[in-house]
Short mmCIF file of C-alpha atoms and ligand atoms in Angstrom, two decimals:
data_model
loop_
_atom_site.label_atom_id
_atom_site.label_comp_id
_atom_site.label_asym_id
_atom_site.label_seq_id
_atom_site.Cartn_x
_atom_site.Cartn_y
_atom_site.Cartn_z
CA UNK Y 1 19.18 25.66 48.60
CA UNK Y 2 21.05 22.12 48.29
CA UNK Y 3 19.24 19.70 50.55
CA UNK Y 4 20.90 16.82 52.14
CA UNK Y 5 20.06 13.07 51.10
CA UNK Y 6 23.35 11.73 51.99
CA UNK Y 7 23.74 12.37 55.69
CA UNK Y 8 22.29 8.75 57.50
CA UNK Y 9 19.51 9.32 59.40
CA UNK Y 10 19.78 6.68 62.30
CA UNK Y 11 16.04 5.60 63.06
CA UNK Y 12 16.40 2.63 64.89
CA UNK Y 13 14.74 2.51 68.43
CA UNK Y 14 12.04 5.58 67.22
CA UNK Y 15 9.45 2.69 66.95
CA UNK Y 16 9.64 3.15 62.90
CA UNK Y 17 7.64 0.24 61.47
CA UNK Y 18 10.26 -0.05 58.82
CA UNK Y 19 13.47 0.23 61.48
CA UNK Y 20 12.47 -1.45 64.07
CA UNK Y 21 10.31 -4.84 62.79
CA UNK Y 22 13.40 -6.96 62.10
CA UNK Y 23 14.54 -6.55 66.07
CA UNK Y 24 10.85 -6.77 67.26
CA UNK Y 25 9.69 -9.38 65.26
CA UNK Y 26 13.16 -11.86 64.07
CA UNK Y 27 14.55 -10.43 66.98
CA UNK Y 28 17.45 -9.11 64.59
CA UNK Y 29 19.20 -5.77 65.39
CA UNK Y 30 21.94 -5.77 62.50
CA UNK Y 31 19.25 -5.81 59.24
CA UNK Y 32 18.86 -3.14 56.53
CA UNK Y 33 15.21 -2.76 56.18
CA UNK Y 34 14.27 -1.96 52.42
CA UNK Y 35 10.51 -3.22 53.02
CA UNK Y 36 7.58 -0.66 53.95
CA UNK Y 37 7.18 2.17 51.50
CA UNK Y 38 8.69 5.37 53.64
CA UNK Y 39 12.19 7.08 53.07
CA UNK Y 40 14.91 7.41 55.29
CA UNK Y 41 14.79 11.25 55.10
CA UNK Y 42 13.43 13.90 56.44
CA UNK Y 43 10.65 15.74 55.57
CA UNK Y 44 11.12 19.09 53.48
CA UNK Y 45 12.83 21.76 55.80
CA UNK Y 46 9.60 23.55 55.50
CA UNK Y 47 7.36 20.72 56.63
CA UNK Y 48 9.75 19.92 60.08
CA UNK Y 49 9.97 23.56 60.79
CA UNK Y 50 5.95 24.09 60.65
CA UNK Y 51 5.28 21.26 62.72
CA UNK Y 52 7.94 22.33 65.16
CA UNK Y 53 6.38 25.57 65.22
CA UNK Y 54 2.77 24.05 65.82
CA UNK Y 55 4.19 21.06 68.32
CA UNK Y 56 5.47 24.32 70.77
CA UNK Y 57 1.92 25.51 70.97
CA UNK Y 58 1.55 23.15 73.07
CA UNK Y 59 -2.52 22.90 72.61
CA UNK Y 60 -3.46 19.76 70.72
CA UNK Y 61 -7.21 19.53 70.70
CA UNK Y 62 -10.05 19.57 68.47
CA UNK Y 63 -8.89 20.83 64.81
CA UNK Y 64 -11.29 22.70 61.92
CA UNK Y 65 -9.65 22.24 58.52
CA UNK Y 66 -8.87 25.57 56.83
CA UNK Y 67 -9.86 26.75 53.30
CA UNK Y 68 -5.94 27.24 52.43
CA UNK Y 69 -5.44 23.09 53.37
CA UNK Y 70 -8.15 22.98 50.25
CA UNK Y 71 -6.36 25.52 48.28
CA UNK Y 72 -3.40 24.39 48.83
CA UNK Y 73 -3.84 20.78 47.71
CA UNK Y 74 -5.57 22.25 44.26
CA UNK Y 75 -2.75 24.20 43.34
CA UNK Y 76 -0.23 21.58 43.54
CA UNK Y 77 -2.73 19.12 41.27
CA UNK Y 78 -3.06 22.02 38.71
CA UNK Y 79 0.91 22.95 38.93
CA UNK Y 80 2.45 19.44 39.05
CA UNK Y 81 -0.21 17.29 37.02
CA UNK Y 82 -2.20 19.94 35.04
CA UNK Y 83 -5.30 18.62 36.94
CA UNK Y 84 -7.77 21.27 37.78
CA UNK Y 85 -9.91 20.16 40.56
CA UNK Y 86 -12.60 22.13 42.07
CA UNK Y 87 -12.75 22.44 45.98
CA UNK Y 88 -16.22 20.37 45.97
CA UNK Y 89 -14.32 17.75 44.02
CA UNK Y 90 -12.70 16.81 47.33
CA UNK Y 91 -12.61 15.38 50.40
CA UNK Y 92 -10.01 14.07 53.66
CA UNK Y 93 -9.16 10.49 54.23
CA UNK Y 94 -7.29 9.44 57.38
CA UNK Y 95 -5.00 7.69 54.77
CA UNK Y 96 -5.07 5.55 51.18
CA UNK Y 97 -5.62 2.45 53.22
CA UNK Y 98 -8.67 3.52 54.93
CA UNK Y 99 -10.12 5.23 52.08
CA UNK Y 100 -9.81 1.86 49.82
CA UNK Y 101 -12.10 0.18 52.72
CA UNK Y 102 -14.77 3.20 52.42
CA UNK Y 103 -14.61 3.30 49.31
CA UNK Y 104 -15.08 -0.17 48.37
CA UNK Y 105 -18.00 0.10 51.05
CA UNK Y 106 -19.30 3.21 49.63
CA UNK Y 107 -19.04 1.95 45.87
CA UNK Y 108 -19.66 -2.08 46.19
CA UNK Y 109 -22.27 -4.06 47.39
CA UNK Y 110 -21.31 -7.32 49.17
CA UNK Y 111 -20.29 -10.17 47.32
CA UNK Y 112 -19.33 -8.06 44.25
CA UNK Y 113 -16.35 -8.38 42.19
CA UNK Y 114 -13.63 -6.05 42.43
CA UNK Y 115 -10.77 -5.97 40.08
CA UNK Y 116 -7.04 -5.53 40.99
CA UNK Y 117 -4.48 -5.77 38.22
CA UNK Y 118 -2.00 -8.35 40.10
CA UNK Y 119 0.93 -8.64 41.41
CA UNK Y 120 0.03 -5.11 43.22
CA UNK Y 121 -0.21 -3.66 46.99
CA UNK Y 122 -1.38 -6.10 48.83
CA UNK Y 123 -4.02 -3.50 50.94
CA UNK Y 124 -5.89 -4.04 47.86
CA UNK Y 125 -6.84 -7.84 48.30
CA UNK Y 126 -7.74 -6.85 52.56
CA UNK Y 127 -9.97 -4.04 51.70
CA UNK Y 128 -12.06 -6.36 49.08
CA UNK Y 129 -11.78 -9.62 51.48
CA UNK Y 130 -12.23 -7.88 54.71
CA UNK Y 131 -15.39 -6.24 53.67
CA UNK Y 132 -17.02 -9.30 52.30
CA UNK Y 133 -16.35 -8.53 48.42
CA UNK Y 134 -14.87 -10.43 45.79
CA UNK Y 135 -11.25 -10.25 44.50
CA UNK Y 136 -11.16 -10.78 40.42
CA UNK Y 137 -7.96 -11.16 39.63
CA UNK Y 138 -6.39 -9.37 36.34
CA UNK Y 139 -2.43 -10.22 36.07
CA UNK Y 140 -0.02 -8.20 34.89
CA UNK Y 141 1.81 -9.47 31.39
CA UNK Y 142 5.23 -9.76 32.49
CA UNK Y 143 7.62 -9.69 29.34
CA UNK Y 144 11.35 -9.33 29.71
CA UNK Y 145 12.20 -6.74 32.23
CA UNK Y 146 8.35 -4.80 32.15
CA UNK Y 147 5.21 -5.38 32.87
CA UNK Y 148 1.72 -4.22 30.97
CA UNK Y 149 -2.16 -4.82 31.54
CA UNK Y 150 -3.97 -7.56 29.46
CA UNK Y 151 -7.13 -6.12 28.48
CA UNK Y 152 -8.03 -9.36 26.91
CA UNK Y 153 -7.94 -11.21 30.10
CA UNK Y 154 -9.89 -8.53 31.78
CA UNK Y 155 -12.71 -8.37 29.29
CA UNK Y 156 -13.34 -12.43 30.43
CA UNK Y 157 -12.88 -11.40 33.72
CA UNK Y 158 -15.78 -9.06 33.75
CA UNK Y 159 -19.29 -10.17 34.36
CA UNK Y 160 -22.62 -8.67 35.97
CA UNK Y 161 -21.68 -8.55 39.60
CA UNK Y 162 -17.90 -6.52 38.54
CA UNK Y 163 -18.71 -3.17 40.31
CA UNK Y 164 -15.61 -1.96 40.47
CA UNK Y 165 -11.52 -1.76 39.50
CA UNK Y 166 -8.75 -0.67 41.45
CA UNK Y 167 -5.91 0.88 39.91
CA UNK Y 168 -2.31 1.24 40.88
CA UNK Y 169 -0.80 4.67 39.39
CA UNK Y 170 2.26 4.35 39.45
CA UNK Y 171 1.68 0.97 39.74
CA UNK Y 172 3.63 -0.63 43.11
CA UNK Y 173 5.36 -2.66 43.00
CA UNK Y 174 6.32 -3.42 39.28
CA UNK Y 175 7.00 0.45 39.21
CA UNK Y 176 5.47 1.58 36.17
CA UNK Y 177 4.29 4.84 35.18
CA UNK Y 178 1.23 4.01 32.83
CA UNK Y 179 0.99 6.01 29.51
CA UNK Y 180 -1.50 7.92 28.13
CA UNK Y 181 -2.60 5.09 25.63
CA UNK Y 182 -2.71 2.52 28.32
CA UNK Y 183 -4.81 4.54 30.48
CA UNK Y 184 -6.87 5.26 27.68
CA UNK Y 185 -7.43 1.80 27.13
CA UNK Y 186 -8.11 0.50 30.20
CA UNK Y 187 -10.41 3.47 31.06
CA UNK Y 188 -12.52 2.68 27.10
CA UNK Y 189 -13.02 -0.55 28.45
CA UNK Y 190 -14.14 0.50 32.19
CA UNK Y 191 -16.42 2.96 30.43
CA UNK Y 192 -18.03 0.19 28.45
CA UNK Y 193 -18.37 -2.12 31.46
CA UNK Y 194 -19.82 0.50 34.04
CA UNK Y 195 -16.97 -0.15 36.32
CA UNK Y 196 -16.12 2.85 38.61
CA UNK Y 197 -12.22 3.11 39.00
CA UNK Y 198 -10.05 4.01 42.42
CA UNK Y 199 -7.34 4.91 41.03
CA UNK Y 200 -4.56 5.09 43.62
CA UNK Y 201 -2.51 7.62 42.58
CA UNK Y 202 -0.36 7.84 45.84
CA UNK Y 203 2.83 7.49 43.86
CA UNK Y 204 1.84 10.06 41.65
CA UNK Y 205 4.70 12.56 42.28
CA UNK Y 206 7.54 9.99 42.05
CA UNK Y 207 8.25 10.02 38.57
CA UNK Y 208 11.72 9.24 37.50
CA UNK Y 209 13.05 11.26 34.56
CA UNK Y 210 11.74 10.54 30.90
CA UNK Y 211 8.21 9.43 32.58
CA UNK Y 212 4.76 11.58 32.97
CA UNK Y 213 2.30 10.05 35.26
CA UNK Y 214 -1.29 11.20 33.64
CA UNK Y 215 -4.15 11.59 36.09
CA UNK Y 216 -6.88 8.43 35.00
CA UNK Y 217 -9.71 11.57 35.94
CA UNK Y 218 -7.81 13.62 33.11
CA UNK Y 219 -7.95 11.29 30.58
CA UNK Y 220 -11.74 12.14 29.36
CA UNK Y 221 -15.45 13.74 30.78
CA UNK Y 222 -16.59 10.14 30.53
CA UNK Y 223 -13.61 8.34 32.94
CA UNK Y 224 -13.39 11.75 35.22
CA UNK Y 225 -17.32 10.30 35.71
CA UNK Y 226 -16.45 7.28 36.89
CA UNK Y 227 -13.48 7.86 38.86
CA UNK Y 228 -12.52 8.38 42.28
CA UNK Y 229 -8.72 9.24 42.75
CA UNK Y 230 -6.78 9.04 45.98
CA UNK Y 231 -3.89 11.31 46.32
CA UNK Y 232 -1.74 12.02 49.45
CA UNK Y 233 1.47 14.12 50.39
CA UNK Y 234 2.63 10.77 52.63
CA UNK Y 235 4.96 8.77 49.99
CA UNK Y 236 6.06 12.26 48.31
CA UNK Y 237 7.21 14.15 51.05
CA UNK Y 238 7.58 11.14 53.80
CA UNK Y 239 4.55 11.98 55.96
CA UNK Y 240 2.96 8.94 56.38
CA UNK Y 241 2.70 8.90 60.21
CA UNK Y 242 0.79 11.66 59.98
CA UNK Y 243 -2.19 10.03 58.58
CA UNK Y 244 -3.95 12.55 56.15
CA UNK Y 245 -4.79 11.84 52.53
CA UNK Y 246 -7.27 13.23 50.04
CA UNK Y 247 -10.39 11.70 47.73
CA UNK Y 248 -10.73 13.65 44.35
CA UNK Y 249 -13.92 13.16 42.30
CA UNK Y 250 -15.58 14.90 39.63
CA UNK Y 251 -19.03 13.02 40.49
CA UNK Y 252 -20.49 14.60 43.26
CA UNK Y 253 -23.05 11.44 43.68
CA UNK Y 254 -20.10 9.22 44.13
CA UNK Y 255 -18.29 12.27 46.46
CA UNK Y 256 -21.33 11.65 48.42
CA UNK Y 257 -21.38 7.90 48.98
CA UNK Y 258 -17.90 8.04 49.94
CA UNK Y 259 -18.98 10.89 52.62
CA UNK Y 260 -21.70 8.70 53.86
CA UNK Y 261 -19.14 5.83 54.81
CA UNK Y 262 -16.84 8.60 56.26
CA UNK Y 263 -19.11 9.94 58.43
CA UNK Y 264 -20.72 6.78 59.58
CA UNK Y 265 -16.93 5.66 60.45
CA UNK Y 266 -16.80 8.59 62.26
CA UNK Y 267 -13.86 10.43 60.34
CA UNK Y 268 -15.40 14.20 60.61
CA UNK Y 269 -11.87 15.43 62.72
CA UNK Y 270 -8.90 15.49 61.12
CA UNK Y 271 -5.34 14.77 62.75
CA UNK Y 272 -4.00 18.00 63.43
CA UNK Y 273 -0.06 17.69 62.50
CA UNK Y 274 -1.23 15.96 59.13
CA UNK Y 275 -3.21 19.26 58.05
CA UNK Y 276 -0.19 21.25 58.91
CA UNK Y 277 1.81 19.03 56.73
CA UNK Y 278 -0.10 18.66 54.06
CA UNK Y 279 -0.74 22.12 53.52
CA UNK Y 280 2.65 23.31 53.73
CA UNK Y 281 4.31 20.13 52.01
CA UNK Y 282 2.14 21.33 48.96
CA UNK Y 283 2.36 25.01 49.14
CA UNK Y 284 6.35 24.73 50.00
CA UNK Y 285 7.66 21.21 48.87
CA UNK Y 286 7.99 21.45 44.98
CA UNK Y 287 11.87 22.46 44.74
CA UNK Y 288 12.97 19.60 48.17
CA UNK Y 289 10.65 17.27 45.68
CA UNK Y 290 12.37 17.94 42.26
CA UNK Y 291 15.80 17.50 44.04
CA UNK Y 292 14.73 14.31 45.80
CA UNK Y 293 13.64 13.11 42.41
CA UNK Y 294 17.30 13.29 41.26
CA UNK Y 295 18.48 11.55 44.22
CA UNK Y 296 15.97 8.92 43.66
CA UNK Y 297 17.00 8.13 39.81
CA UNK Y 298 20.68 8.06 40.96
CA UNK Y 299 19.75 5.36 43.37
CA UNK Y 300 18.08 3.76 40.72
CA UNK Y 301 20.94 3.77 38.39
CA UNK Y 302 23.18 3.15 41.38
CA UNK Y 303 21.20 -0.40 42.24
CA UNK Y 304 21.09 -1.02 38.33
CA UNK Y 305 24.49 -1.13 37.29
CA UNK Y 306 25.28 -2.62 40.84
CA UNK Y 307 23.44 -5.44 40.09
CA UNK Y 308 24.39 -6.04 36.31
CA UNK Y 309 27.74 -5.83 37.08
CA UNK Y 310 28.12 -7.56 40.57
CA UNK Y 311 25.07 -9.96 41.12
CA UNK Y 312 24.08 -11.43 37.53
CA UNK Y 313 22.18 -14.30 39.68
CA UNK Y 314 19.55 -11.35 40.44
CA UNK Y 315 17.80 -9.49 37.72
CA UNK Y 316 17.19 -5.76 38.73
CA UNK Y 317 13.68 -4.68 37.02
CA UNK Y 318 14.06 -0.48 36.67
CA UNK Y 319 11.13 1.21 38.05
CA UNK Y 320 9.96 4.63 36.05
CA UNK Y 321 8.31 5.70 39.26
CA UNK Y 322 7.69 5.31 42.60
CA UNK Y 323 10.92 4.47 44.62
CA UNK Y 324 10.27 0.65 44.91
CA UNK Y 325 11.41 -1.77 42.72
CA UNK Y 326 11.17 -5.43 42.04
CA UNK Y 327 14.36 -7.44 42.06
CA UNK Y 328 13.85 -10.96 39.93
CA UNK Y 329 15.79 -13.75 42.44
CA UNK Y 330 14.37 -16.93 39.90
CA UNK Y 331 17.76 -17.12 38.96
CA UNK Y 332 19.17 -18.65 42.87
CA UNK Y 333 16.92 -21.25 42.42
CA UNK Y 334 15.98 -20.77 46.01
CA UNK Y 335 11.86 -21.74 46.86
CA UNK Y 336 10.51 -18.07 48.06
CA UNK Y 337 10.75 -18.95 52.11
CA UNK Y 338 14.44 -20.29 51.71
CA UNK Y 339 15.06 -16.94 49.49
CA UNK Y 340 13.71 -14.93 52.02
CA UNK Y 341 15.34 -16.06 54.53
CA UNK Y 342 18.47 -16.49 52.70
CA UNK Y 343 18.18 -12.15 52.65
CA UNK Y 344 17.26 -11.54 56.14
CA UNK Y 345 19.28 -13.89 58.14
CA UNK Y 346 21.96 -14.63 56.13
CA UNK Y 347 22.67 -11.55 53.70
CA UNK Y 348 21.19 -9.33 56.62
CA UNK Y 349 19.27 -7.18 54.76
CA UNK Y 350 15.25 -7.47 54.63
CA UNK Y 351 12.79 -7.07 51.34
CA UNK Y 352 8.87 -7.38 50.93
CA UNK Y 353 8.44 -10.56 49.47
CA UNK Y 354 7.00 -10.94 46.02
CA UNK Y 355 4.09 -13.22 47.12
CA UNK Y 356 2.75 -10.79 49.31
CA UNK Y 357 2.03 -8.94 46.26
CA UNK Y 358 0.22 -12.20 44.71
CA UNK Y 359 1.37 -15.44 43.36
CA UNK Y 360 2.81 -13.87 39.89
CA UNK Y 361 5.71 -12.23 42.09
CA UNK Y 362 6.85 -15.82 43.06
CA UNK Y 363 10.90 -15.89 42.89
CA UNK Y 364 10.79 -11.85 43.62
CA UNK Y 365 11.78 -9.32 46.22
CA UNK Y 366 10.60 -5.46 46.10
CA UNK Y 367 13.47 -3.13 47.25
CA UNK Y 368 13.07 -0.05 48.68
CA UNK Y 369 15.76 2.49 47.14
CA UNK Y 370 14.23 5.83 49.23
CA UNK Y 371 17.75 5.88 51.30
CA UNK Y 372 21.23 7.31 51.48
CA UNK Y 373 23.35 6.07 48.79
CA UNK Y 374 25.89 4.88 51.73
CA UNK Y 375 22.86 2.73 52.66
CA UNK Y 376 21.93 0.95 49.74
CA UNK Y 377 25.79 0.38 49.20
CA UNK Y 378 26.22 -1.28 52.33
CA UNK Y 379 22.79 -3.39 51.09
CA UNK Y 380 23.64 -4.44 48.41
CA UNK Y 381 27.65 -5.16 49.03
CA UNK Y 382 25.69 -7.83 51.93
CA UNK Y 383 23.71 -9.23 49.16
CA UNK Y 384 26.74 -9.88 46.92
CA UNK Y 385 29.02 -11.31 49.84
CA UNK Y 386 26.04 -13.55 51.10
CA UNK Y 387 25.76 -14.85 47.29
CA UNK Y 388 29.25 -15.16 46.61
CA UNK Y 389 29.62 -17.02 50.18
CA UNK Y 390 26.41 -19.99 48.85
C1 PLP M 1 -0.23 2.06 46.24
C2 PLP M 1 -0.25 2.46 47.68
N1 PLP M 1 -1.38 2.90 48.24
C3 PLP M 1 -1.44 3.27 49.53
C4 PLP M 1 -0.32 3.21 50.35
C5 PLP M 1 -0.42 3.60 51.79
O1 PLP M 1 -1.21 4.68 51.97
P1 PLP M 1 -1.51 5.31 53.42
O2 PLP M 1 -0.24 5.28 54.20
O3 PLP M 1 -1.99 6.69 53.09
O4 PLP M 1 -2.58 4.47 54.03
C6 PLP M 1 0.87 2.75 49.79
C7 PLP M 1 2.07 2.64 50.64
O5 PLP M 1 3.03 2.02 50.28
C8 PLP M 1 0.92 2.38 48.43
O6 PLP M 1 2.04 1.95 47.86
#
């Protein structure tokens, strides 16, 4: 079956975070969001018609997780990322962003240092802050159009009260898809420091072609020891609202810290249309996913040439996953509030701005290409009159 990425979904006035902020908060009603991470799709056919089926029920209370949820998830690791996980390896999250909190919690003791490899999601920095730990900061070499880790700069960076690093994987937003060797790396180095990793691998399905994304755990016995790994169907298969994630880890005494913070947070019950949809995304989602995955690398090539050929002010940097990517605006010579306002109000269409992400994204915007080609036309055709019109 061909499914259907073209047709415009319209989701303004369904209180979508990503529709409806512009109106709510600028009180703008004409603006393209390309901000929060979720597509402008629906969810595999399979997905929509299970909930359906489980919405006319019509009972909503109190749900028990079933073993095929478990099974399920294990046999999409082991088909799509060769990753064999055993069922006592996991455990639920209510979503990534929660289970960075617990986990930093569960992993951390106040005041420690946690490292984040910067400019990344900007969760990161609120579930070290907010929970009275200490950001260390480990930027991102920028060089040309791609970014890598410095190694160097993180082997200063480390000293008796780092507990902990947080990796990005695919990395959002500078969109890459770490190799092997640079995984290898970084995870020789947390080996030697006793750092335990979180490796969010939330992005880990959104590969664009001629890219692999390597699970950190599979690198070695030694990093699967130290590592706990957050996947989720949410980002792949546009579920996000439906809050229900996973926690992967080969150590069962770290499983069981992170379980302590869980259940002290009082997380035991899951939300019932997210274990439908994970289940089913996972069991029934892999040929909706390959297809979107072509979609996806069209866009990407779409916005690429677009931008080469019709905006040379902006500098398009091409992701090789996830579906965001980081446009480089240095070359308006705009200061970041005037540039982002110069998008939303003037070009109408409305980005995450690069500082969120940390200081290094200064004089960048992070577009998000998950929507109908017709869509990011009519974006970026706004962002090349409103440049033209300076
Ligand atoms: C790296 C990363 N982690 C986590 C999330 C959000 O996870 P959740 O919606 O499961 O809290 C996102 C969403 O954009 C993300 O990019």
């Amino acid at each position: 079956m061909r499914h259907d990425f073209d047709t415009v979904l319209d989701r303004r006035h369904t209180h979508s975070l990503k529709w409806d902020h512009c109106r709510d908060t600028f009180g703008l009603d004409d603006v393209i969001p390309m901000w929060v991470a979720d597509m402008d799709f629906a969810a595999p056919p399979e997905v929509v018609a299970a909930i359906e089926r489980r919405a006319a029920h019509g009972a909503y209370g109190y749900v028990s997780v079933p073993e095929s949820f478990w099974e399920s998830a294990i046999a999409w690791l082991e088909r799509r990322h060769q990753w064999t996980v055993n069922r006592r390896w996991l455990q639920r999250a209510p979503g990534v962003v929660p289970a960075l909190s617990l986990c930093v919690n569960a992993f951390t003791a106040p005041g420690d240092g946690v490292v984040v490899q910067t400019p990344v999601y900007y969760p990161f920095f609120h579930a070290i802050e907010k929970n009275g730990r200490r950001i260390v900061r480990n930027p991102l070499l920028a060089n040309g159009g791609t970014f890598r880790m410095d190694l160097a700069d993180l082997v200063r960076k480390i000293d008796d009260r780092t507990r902990m690093l947080i990796l990005c994987s695919p990395h959002n937003p500078v969109g890459r898809v770490w190799t092997r060797p640079e995984l290898e790396a970084l995870g020789e180095l947390c080996v030697r420091r006793d750092l335990v990793v979180l490796s969010d691998e939330i992005h880990m399905d959104l590969t664009l072609p001629g890219h692999t994304h390597v699970p950190l755990a599979t690198i070695s016995p030694e990093l699967s020891e130290r590592t706990v790994t957050c996947v989720a169907p949410s980002k792949t298969f546009n579920v996000a609202g439906l809050s229900m994630s996973l926690i992967v880890s080969g150590n069962s005494e770290l499983l069981a810290r992170y379980e302590s913070q869980f259940d002290a947070a009082g997380l035991e019950i899951a939300n019932l249309f997210g274990t439908v949809a994970l289940e089913v995304a996972y069991r029934s989602g892999a040929e909706w996913l390959d297809q979107l995955l072509e979609y996806l690398a069209a866009n990407v090539d779409f916005a690429e040439r677009f931008i080469r050929e019709r905006i040379p002010a902006l500098r398009f940097i091409r992701p090789e996953g996830t579906y965001l990517a980081l446009i480089d605006c240095r070359g308006l010579g705009m200061p970041q509030k005037e540039l982002d306002d110069f998008f939303l109000r003037t070009a109408r269409v409305y980005f995450d701005s690069g500082p969120w992400f940390g200081e290094e994204a200064t004089g960048f915007e992070r577009i998000n290409l998950a929507c109908p080609r017709a869509t990011l036309a009519e974006a970026l055709q706004r962002i090349e009159r409103a440049i033209r019109g300076r």
